[in-house]
Structure formats: structure tokens, C-alpha cells
Amino acid sequence: METIYPSIVTVVALIVYFLITINVGRARFKYNVVAPATSGDPNFERALRGQQNTLEQIIFFLPLLWLFCFYVNPIWGSAIGGLWIIGRIIYALGYYQAAEKRTIGFAISSLSTLALLVGSLFGMTMVFIQ
């Protein structure tokens, strides 16, 4: 039953990614950047880069979330995963305004991922030693 927590975090992370992706479509329309163009208005480019960076990070985040939850603790892993989601939201909202405003969100999500990585390695090592 404890797997419900990382399952919820996974679904919420994917919903956040989906909403960030929708914002790229909205920005494409708002700033008249016709597909397949990926440059034009700087506001559109920031929305696109925010979406691309989140995609890059979610590929790293999701396996670590599940490894941490399996080898360490699903409640703690889910809490750290929740921080990652908050960080990505702050990152996207900041990036929409100006590139330099993405730093805090990037730091929160990066530190969360690092915690999941270190915890997963520790947990797997402990299982291996035993």
C-alpha cells in the first residue's frame, strides 16, 4: 500500500510536465512562432527551454524516485519527490518571467534529485552488503 505515495508523486510530476508542455503551445500561439520553428520571441523561447529542461530532468528523476522508495523508504522518497515537483513549478514560473529567475526552482529540484540519487545508492549498497 505504501507504493501509492510514489505513484501519486509520479502522476503529479507527469501532470506538471503536461501543463508546462501546454504552456509551450500557448506561447507558440501568443507569440506567433509557427511550428516547426523553435526560436523567435524570447518569451516563447523561455517557455520552450523550460519544457525541454523539465523533460531532461524528469527522465533522471522518475527512476531515482522509485529506486529510493524501493530501497530506502516510500514516504521519505515521496516527500523528496514532492519537493522536486515544487522546484519544477518554481523553475517554470521563474523562467517564464526571465531566465535569471529560474535559479531557485532549479536548485530545489536539483538538490531533491541529488538526495534521491545518494539515498538510492546508499539503500542499494546496504542491501548488497546484507
CSV table of N, CA and C in Angstrom, one decimal:
chain,number,residue,atom,x,y,z
A,1,MET,N,0.8,-1.2,0.0
A,1,MET,CA,0.0,0.0,0.0
A,1,MET,C,0.9,1.3,0.0
A,2,GLU,N,2.1,1.1,0.5
A,2,GLU,CA,2.9,2.3,0.6
A,2,GLU,C,3.4,2.8,-0.8
A,3,THR,N,3.2,2.0,-1.8
A,3,THR,CA,3.6,2.4,-3.2
A,3,THR,C,2.6,3.4,-3.7
A,4,ILE,N,1.5,3.6,-3.0
A,4,ILE,CA,0.5,4.7,-3.5
A,4,ILE,C,1.2,6.0,-3.5
A,5,TYR,N,2.1,6.3,-2.5
A,5,TYR,CA,2.7,7.6,-2.4
A,5,TYR,C,3.6,7.9,-3.6
A,6,PRO,N,4.6,7.1,-3.9
A,6,PRO,CA,5.4,7.4,-5.1
A,6,PRO,C,4.5,7.3,-6.4
A,7,SER,N,3.5,6.6,-6.4
A,7,SER,CA,2.6,6.6,-7.6
A,7,SER,C,1.9,7.9,-7.8
A,8,ILE,N,1.4,8.5,-6.6
A,8,ILE,CA,0.8,9.8,-6.7
A,8,ILE,C,1.8,10.9,-7.1
A,9,VAL,N,3.1,10.8,-6.6
A,9,VAL,CA,4.1,11.8,-7.0
A,9,VAL,C,4.4,11.6,-8.5
A,10,THR,N,4.5,10.4,-9.0
A,10,THR,CA,4.7,10.2,-10.4
A,10,THR,C,3.6,10.8,-11.2
A,11,VAL,N,2.4,10.6,-10.9
A,11,VAL,CA,1.3,11.2,-11.7
A,11,VAL,C,1.3,12.7,-11.6
A,12,VAL,N,1.5,13.2,-10.4
A,12,VAL,CA,1.5,14.7,-10.3
A,12,VAL,C,2.7,15.3,-11.1
A,13,ALA,N,3.9,14.6,-11.0
A,13,ALA,CA,5.0,15.1,-11.8
A,13,ALA,C,4.7,15.1,-13.3
A,14,LEU,N,4.0,14.1,-13.8
A,14,LEU,CA,3.7,14.0,-15.2
A,14,LEU,C,2.6,15.0,-15.6
A,15,ILE,N,1.7,15.3,-14.6
A,15,ILE,CA,0.7,16.4,-14.9
A,15,ILE,C,1.4,17.7,-15.0
A,16,VAL,N,2.3,18.0,-14.1
A,16,VAL,CA,3.1,19.3,-14.1
A,16,VAL,C,3.8,19.4,-15.5
A,17,TYR,N,4.4,18.3,-15.9
A,17,TYR,CA,5.1,18.3,-17.2
A,17,TYR,C,4.1,18.6,-18.3
A,18,PHE,N,3.0,17.9,-18.3
A,18,PHE,CA,2.0,18.1,-19.3
A,18,PHE,C,1.5,19.6,-19.3
A,19,LEU,N,1.3,20.2,-18.2
A,19,LEU,CA,0.9,21.6,-18.1
A,19,LEU,C,2.0,22.5,-18.7
A,20,ILE,N,3.2,22.2,-18.3
A,20,ILE,CA,4.3,23.0,-18.9
A,20,ILE,C,4.4,22.9,-20.4
A,21,THR,N,4.1,21.7,-20.9
A,21,THR,CA,4.1,21.5,-22.4
A,21,THR,C,2.9,22.3,-23.0
A,22,ILE,N,1.8,22.3,-22.4
A,22,ILE,CA,0.6,23.1,-22.9
A,22,ILE,C,1.0,24.5,-22.9
A,23,ASN,N,1.8,25.0,-21.9
A,23,ASN,CA,2.2,26.4,-21.9
A,23,ASN,C,3.1,26.7,-23.1
A,24,VAL,N,3.8,25.8,-23.6
A,24,VAL,CA,4.7,26.0,-24.8
A,24,VAL,C,3.7,26.2,-26.0
A,25,GLY,N,2.7,25.4,-26.1
A,25,GLY,CA,1.7,25.6,-27.2
A,25,GLY,C,1.0,26.9,-27.1
A,26,ARG,N,0.7,27.3,-25.9
A,26,ARG,CA,0.0,28.6,-25.7
A,26,ARG,C,1.0,29.8,-26.1
A,27,ALA,N,2.3,29.6,-25.7
A,27,ALA,CA,3.3,30.7,-26.0
A,27,ALA,C,3.5,30.7,-27.6
A,28,ARG,N,3.5,29.5,-28.2
A,28,ARG,CA,3.7,29.5,-29.6
A,28,ARG,C,2.6,30.3,-30.3
A,29,PHE,N,1.4,30.1,-29.9
A,29,PHE,CA,0.2,30.8,-30.4
A,29,PHE,C,0.3,32.3,-30.1
A,30,LYS,N,0.6,32.6,-28.8
A,30,LYS,CA,0.6,34.0,-28.3
A,30,LYS,C,1.6,34.8,-29.0
A,31,TYR,N,2.8,34.2,-29.2
A,31,TYR,CA,4.0,35.0,-29.8
A,31,TYR,C,4.2,34.7,-31.3
A,32,ASN,N,3.2,34.0,-31.9
A,32,ASN,CA,3.2,33.7,-33.3
A,32,ASN,C,4.5,33.1,-33.8
A,33,VAL,N,4.8,32.0,-33.1
A,33,VAL,CA,6.0,31.2,-33.5
A,33,VAL,C,5.4,29.9,-34.2
A,34,VAL,N,5.4,29.9,-35.5
A,34,VAL,CA,4.8,28.8,-36.2
A,34,VAL,C,5.7,27.6,-36.2
A,35,ALA,N,5.1,26.4,-35.9
A,35,ALA,CA,5.9,25.2,-36.0
A,35,ALA,C,6.4,24.9,-37.4
A,36,PRO,N,7.5,24.4,-37.6
A,36,PRO,CA,8.4,23.7,-36.6
A,36,PRO,C,9.5,24.7,-36.0
A,37,ALA,N,9.3,26.0,-36.1
A,37,ALA,CA,10.3,26.9,-35.6
A,37,ALA,C,10.4,26.7,-34.0
A,38,THR,N,11.6,26.9,-33.6
A,38,THR,CA,11.9,26.8,-32.1
A,38,THR,C,12.6,28.0,-31.6
A,39,SER,N,12.6,29.1,-32.4
A,39,SER,CA,13.1,30.3,-32.0
A,39,SER,C,12.2,31.5,-32.5
A,40,GLY,N,12.4,32.6,-32.0
A,40,GLY,CA,11.6,33.8,-32.3
A,40,GLY,C,11.5,34.7,-31.2
A,41,ASP,N,10.3,34.9,-30.6
A,41,ASP,CA,10.2,35.7,-29.5
A,41,ASP,C,10.9,35.1,-28.2
A,42,PRO,N,11.6,35.9,-27.5
A,42,PRO,CA,12.3,35.4,-26.3
A,42,PRO,C,11.3,34.8,-25.2
A,43,ASN,N,10.1,35.3,-25.2
A,43,ASN,CA,9.2,34.7,-24.2
A,43,ASN,C,8.8,33.3,-24.6
A,44,PHE,N,8.6,33.1,-25.9
A,44,PHE,CA,8.4,31.7,-26.4
A,44,PHE,C,9.6,30.8,-26.1
A,45,GLU,N,10.8,31.3,-26.4
A,45,GLU,CA,12.0,30.5,-26.2
A,45,GLU,C,12.2,30.1,-24.8
A,46,ARG,N,11.9,31.0,-23.8
A,46,ARG,CA,12.0,30.6,-22.4
A,46,ARG,C,11.0,29.6,-22.0
A,47,ALA,N,9.8,29.7,-22.5
A,47,ALA,CA,8.8,28.6,-22.3
A,47,ALA,C,9.2,27.3,-22.8
A,48,LEU,N,9.7,27.3,-24.1
A,48,LEU,CA,10.2,26.1,-24.7
A,48,LEU,C,11.4,25.5,-23.9
A,49,ARG,N,12.4,26.3,-23.5
A,49,ARG,CA,13.5,25.8,-22.8
A,49,ARG,C,13.1,25.3,-21.4
A,50,GLY,N,12.1,25.9,-20.8
A,50,GLY,CA,11.6,25.4,-19.5
A,50,GLY,C,11.0,24.0,-19.7
A,51,GLN,N,10.3,23.8,-20.8
A,51,GLN,CA,9.7,22.5,-21.0
A,51,GLN,C,10.8,21.5,-21.4
A,52,GLN,N,11.7,21.8,-22.2
A,52,GLN,CA,12.8,20.9,-22.6
A,52,GLN,C,13.6,20.5,-21.4
A,53,ASN,N,14.0,21.5,-20.5
A,53,ASN,CA,14.8,21.2,-19.3
A,53,ASN,C,14.0,20.3,-18.4
A,54,THR,N,12.7,20.5,-18.2
A,54,THR,CA,11.9,19.6,-17.4
A,54,THR,C,11.9,18.2,-17.9
A,55,LEU,N,11.8,18.1,-19.2
A,55,LEU,CA,11.8,16.8,-19.8
A,55,LEU,C,13.1,16.1,-19.6
A,56,GLU,N,14.2,16.8,-19.7
A,56,GLU,CA,15.5,16.3,-19.4
A,56,GLU,C,15.6,15.8,-18.0
A,57,GLN,N,15.1,16.6,-17.1
A,57,GLN,CA,15.2,16.3,-15.6
A,57,GLN,C,14.3,15.1,-15.2
A,58,ILE,N,13.1,15.1,-15.8
A,58,ILE,CA,12.1,14.0,-15.4
A,58,ILE,C,12.6,12.6,-15.7
A,59,ILE,N,13.4,12.5,-16.8
A,59,ILE,CA,14.0,11.2,-17.2
A,59,ILE,C,14.9,10.7,-16.1
A,60,PHE,N,15.6,11.6,-15.4
A,60,PHE,CA,16.6,11.3,-14.4
A,60,PHE,C,15.8,11.1,-13.0
A,61,PHE,N,14.8,12.0,-12.8
A,61,PHE,CA,14.1,12.0,-11.6
A,61,PHE,C,13.2,10.7,-11.3
A,62,LEU,N,12.4,10.3,-12.3
A,62,LEU,CA,11.5,9.2,-12.0
A,62,LEU,C,12.1,7.9,-11.6
A,63,PRO,N,13.2,7.4,-12.3
A,63,PRO,CA,13.8,6.2,-11.8
A,63,PRO,C,14.4,6.3,-10.4
A,64,LEU,N,15.0,7.5,-10.2
A,64,LEU,CA,15.5,7.7,-8.8
A,64,LEU,C,14.5,7.7,-7.7
A,65,LEU,N,13.3,8.3,-8.1
A,65,LEU,CA,12.2,8.3,-7.1
A,65,LEU,C,11.8,6.9,-6.7
A,66,TRP,N,11.7,6.0,-7.7
A,66,TRP,CA,11.2,4.6,-7.5
A,66,TRP,C,12.3,3.8,-6.8
A,67,LEU,N,13.6,4.0,-7.2
A,67,LEU,CA,14.7,3.3,-6.6
A,67,LEU,C,14.8,3.7,-5.1
A,68,PHE,N,14.7,5.0,-4.8
A,68,PHE,CA,14.7,5.4,-3.4
A,68,PHE,C,13.6,4.8,-2.6
A,69,CYS,N,12.4,4.9,-3.2
A,69,CYS,CA,11.2,4.4,-2.5
A,69,CYS,C,11.3,2.9,-2.3
A,70,PHE,N,11.9,2.1,-3.2
A,70,PHE,CA,12.1,0.7,-3.0
A,70,PHE,C,13.1,0.3,-2.0
A,71,TYR,N,14.3,1.0,-2.1
A,71,TYR,CA,15.4,0.6,-1.3
A,71,TYR,C,15.6,1.4,0.0
A,72,VAL,N,14.9,2.5,0.2
A,72,VAL,CA,15.0,3.3,1.4
A,72,VAL,C,13.7,3.4,2.1
A,73,ASN,N,12.8,4.2,1.6
A,73,ASN,CA,11.5,4.4,2.2
A,73,ASN,C,10.6,5.2,1.3
A,74,PRO,N,9.4,4.6,1.0
A,74,PRO,CA,8.5,5.3,0.1
A,74,PRO,C,7.9,6.6,0.6
A,75,ILE,N,7.8,6.7,1.9
A,75,ILE,CA,7.2,8.0,2.4
A,75,ILE,C,8.2,9.1,2.2
A,76,TRP,N,9.5,8.8,2.7
A,76,TRP,CA,10.5,9.8,2.5
A,76,TRP,C,10.8,10.1,1.0
A,77,GLY,N,10.9,9.1,0.2
A,77,GLY,CA,11.1,9.3,-1.2
A,77,GLY,C,10.0,10.1,-1.8
A,78,SER,N,8.8,9.9,-1.4
A,78,SER,CA,7.7,10.7,-2.0
A,78,SER,C,7.7,12.1,-1.5
A,79,ALA,N,8.2,12.3,-0.3
A,79,ALA,CA,8.3,13.7,0.2
A,79,ALA,C,9.4,14.5,-0.6
A,80,ILE,N,10.5,13.8,-0.8
A,80,ILE,CA,11.6,14.4,-1.6
A,80,ILE,C,11.1,14.6,-3.1
A,81,GLY,N,10.3,13.7,-3.6
A,81,GLY,CA,9.7,13.8,-4.9
A,81,GLY,C,8.8,15.0,-5.0
A,82,GLY,N,8.0,15.2,-3.9
A,82,GLY,CA,7.1,16.4,-3.8
A,82,GLY,C,7.9,17.7,-3.9
A,83,LEU,N,9.1,17.7,-3.2
A,83,LEU,CA,9.9,18.9,-3.3
A,83,LEU,C,10.4,19.1,-4.7
A,84,TRP,N,10.7,18.0,-5.4
A,84,TRP,CA,11.2,18.1,-6.8
A,84,TRP,C,10.1,18.8,-7.6
A,85,ILE,N,8.8,18.4,-7.4
A,85,ILE,CA,7.7,18.9,-8.2
A,85,ILE,C,7.6,20.4,-7.9
A,86,ILE,N,7.7,20.8,-6.6
A,86,ILE,CA,7.6,22.2,-6.2
A,86,ILE,C,8.7,23.0,-6.9
A,87,GLY,N,9.9,22.4,-6.9
A,87,GLY,CA,11.0,23.1,-7.5
A,87,GLY,C,10.8,23.3,-9.0
A,88,ARG,N,10.2,22.3,-9.7
A,88,ARG,CA,10.0,22.4,-11.1
A,88,ARG,C,8.9,23.5,-11.4
A,89,ILE,N,7.9,23.6,-10.6
A,89,ILE,CA,6.9,24.6,-10.7
A,89,ILE,C,7.5,26.0,-10.6
A,90,ILE,N,8.3,26.2,-9.5
A,90,ILE,CA,9.0,27.4,-9.3
A,90,ILE,C,9.9,27.8,-10.4
A,91,TYR,N,10.6,26.7,-10.9
A,91,TYR,CA,11.6,26.9,-12.1
A,91,TYR,C,10.8,27.4,-13.3
A,92,ALA,N,9.7,26.8,-13.6
A,92,ALA,CA,9.0,27.2,-14.8
A,92,ALA,C,8.4,28.6,-14.7
A,93,LEU,N,7.8,28.8,-13.5
A,93,LEU,CA,7.2,30.2,-13.3
A,93,LEU,C,8.3,31.3,-13.4
A,94,GLY,N,9.4,31.0,-12.8
A,94,GLY,CA,10.5,32.0,-12.9
A,94,GLY,C,11.0,32.1,-14.3
A,95,TYR,N,11.2,31.0,-15.0
A,95,TYR,CA,11.8,31.1,-16.3
A,95,TYR,C,10.8,31.8,-17.3
A,96,TYR,N,9.5,31.7,-17.1
A,96,TYR,CA,8.6,32.4,-17.9
A,96,TYR,C,8.8,33.9,-17.8
A,97,GLN,N,9.2,34.4,-16.6
A,97,GLN,CA,9.4,35.8,-16.4
A,97,GLN,C,10.8,36.3,-16.9
A,98,ALA,N,11.8,35.6,-16.6
A,98,ALA,CA,13.2,35.9,-17.0
A,98,ALA,C,14.1,34.7,-16.7
A,99,ALA,N,15.1,34.5,-17.6
A,99,ALA,CA,16.0,33.4,-17.4
A,99,ALA,C,16.6,33.3,-16.1
A,100,GLU,N,17.0,34.5,-15.6
A,100,GLU,CA,17.7,34.5,-14.3
A,100,GLU,C,16.8,34.2,-13.1
A,101,LYS,N,15.5,34.2,-13.3
A,101,LYS,CA,14.6,33.9,-12.2
A,101,LYS,C,14.3,32.4,-12.0
A,102,ARG,N,15.0,31.5,-12.8
A,102,ARG,CA,14.8,30.1,-12.7
A,102,ARG,C,15.7,29.4,-11.7
A,103,THR,N,16.6,30.1,-11.1
A,103,THR,CA,17.7,29.6,-10.3
A,103,THR,C,17.2,28.9,-9.1
A,104,ILE,N,16.3,29.5,-8.3
A,104,ILE,CA,15.8,28.9,-7.1
A,104,ILE,C,15.1,27.6,-7.4
A,105,GLY,N,14.2,27.6,-8.3
A,105,GLY,CA,13.5,26.3,-8.7
A,105,GLY,C,14.4,25.2,-9.2
A,106,PHE,N,15.4,25.6,-9.9
A,106,PHE,CA,16.4,24.7,-10.4
A,106,PHE,C,17.2,24.1,-9.3
A,107,ALA,N,17.6,24.9,-8.3
A,107,ALA,CA,18.3,24.4,-7.1
A,107,ALA,C,17.5,23.5,-6.3
A,108,ILE,N,16.2,23.8,-6.1
A,108,ILE,CA,15.3,22.9,-5.3
A,108,ILE,C,15.2,21.5,-6.0
A,109,SER,N,14.9,21.6,-7.3
A,109,SER,CA,14.7,20.3,-8.0
A,109,SER,C,16.0,19.5,-8.1
A,110,SER,N,17.1,20.2,-8.3
A,110,SER,CA,18.4,19.5,-8.4
A,110,SER,C,18.9,18.9,-7.1
A,111,LEU,N,18.7,19.6,-6.0
A,111,LEU,CA,19.0,19.1,-4.7
A,111,LEU,C,18.1,17.9,-4.3
A,112,SER,N,16.9,18.0,-4.7
A,112,SER,CA,16.0,16.9,-4.5
A,112,SER,C,16.4,15.6,-5.3
A,113,THR,N,16.8,15.8,-6.5
A,113,THR,CA,17.3,14.7,-7.3
A,113,THR,C,18.6,14.1,-6.7
A,114,LEU,N,19.5,15.0,-6.3
A,114,LEU,CA,20.7,14.6,-5.7
A,114,LEU,C,20.4,13.7,-4.4
A,115,ALA,N,19.5,14.2,-3.6
A,115,ALA,CA,19.1,13.4,-2.4
A,115,ALA,C,18.6,12.0,-2.8
A,116,LEU,N,17.7,12.0,-3.8
A,116,LEU,CA,17.2,10.7,-4.3
A,116,LEU,C,18.4,9.8,-4.8
A,117,LEU,N,19.3,10.4,-5.5
A,117,LEU,CA,20.4,9.6,-6.0
A,117,LEU,C,21.3,9.0,-4.9
A,118,VAL,N,21.7,9.9,-4.0
A,118,VAL,CA,22.6,9.5,-2.9
A,118,VAL,C,21.8,8.4,-2.0
A,119,GLY,N,20.5,8.7,-1.7
A,119,GLY,CA,19.8,7.7,-0.9
A,119,GLY,C,19.6,6.4,-1.6
A,120,SER,N,19.4,6.4,-2.9
A,120,SER,CA,19.2,5.2,-3.7
A,120,SER,C,20.5,4.4,-3.7
A,121,LEU,N,21.6,5.0,-3.9
A,121,LEU,CA,22.9,4.4,-3.8
A,121,LEU,C,23.2,3.8,-2.5
A,122,PHE,N,22.9,4.5,-1.4
A,122,PHE,CA,23.1,4.0,-0.1
A,122,PHE,C,22.2,2.8,0.2
A,123,GLY,N,20.9,2.9,-0.2
A,123,GLY,CA,20.0,1.8,0.1
A,123,GLY,C,20.4,0.6,-0.7
A,124,MET,N,20.8,0.7,-1.9
A,124,MET,CA,21.2,-0.5,-2.7
A,124,MET,C,22.5,-1.1,-2.1
A,125,THR,N,23.4,-0.2,-1.7
A,125,THR,CA,24.6,-0.7,-1.1
A,125,THR,C,24.3,-1.5,0.2
A,126,MET,N,23.4,-1.0,1.0
A,126,MET,CA,23.0,-1.7,2.2
A,126,MET,C,22.4,-3.1,1.9
A,127,VAL,N,21.6,-3.1,0.9
A,127,VAL,CA,21.0,-4.4,0.5
A,127,VAL,C,22.1,-5.4,0.0
A,128,PHE,N,23.0,-4.8,-0.8
A,128,PHE,CA,24.1,-5.6,-1.3
A,128,PHE,C,25.0,-6.2,-0.2
A,129,ILE,N,25.3,-5.4,0.8
A,129,ILE,CA,26.2,-5.8,1.9
A,129,ILE,C,25.5,-6.9,2.8
A,130,GLN,N,24.2,-6.7,2.9
A,130,GLN,CA,23.5,-7.7,3.8
A,130,GLN,C,23.3,-9.0,3.0
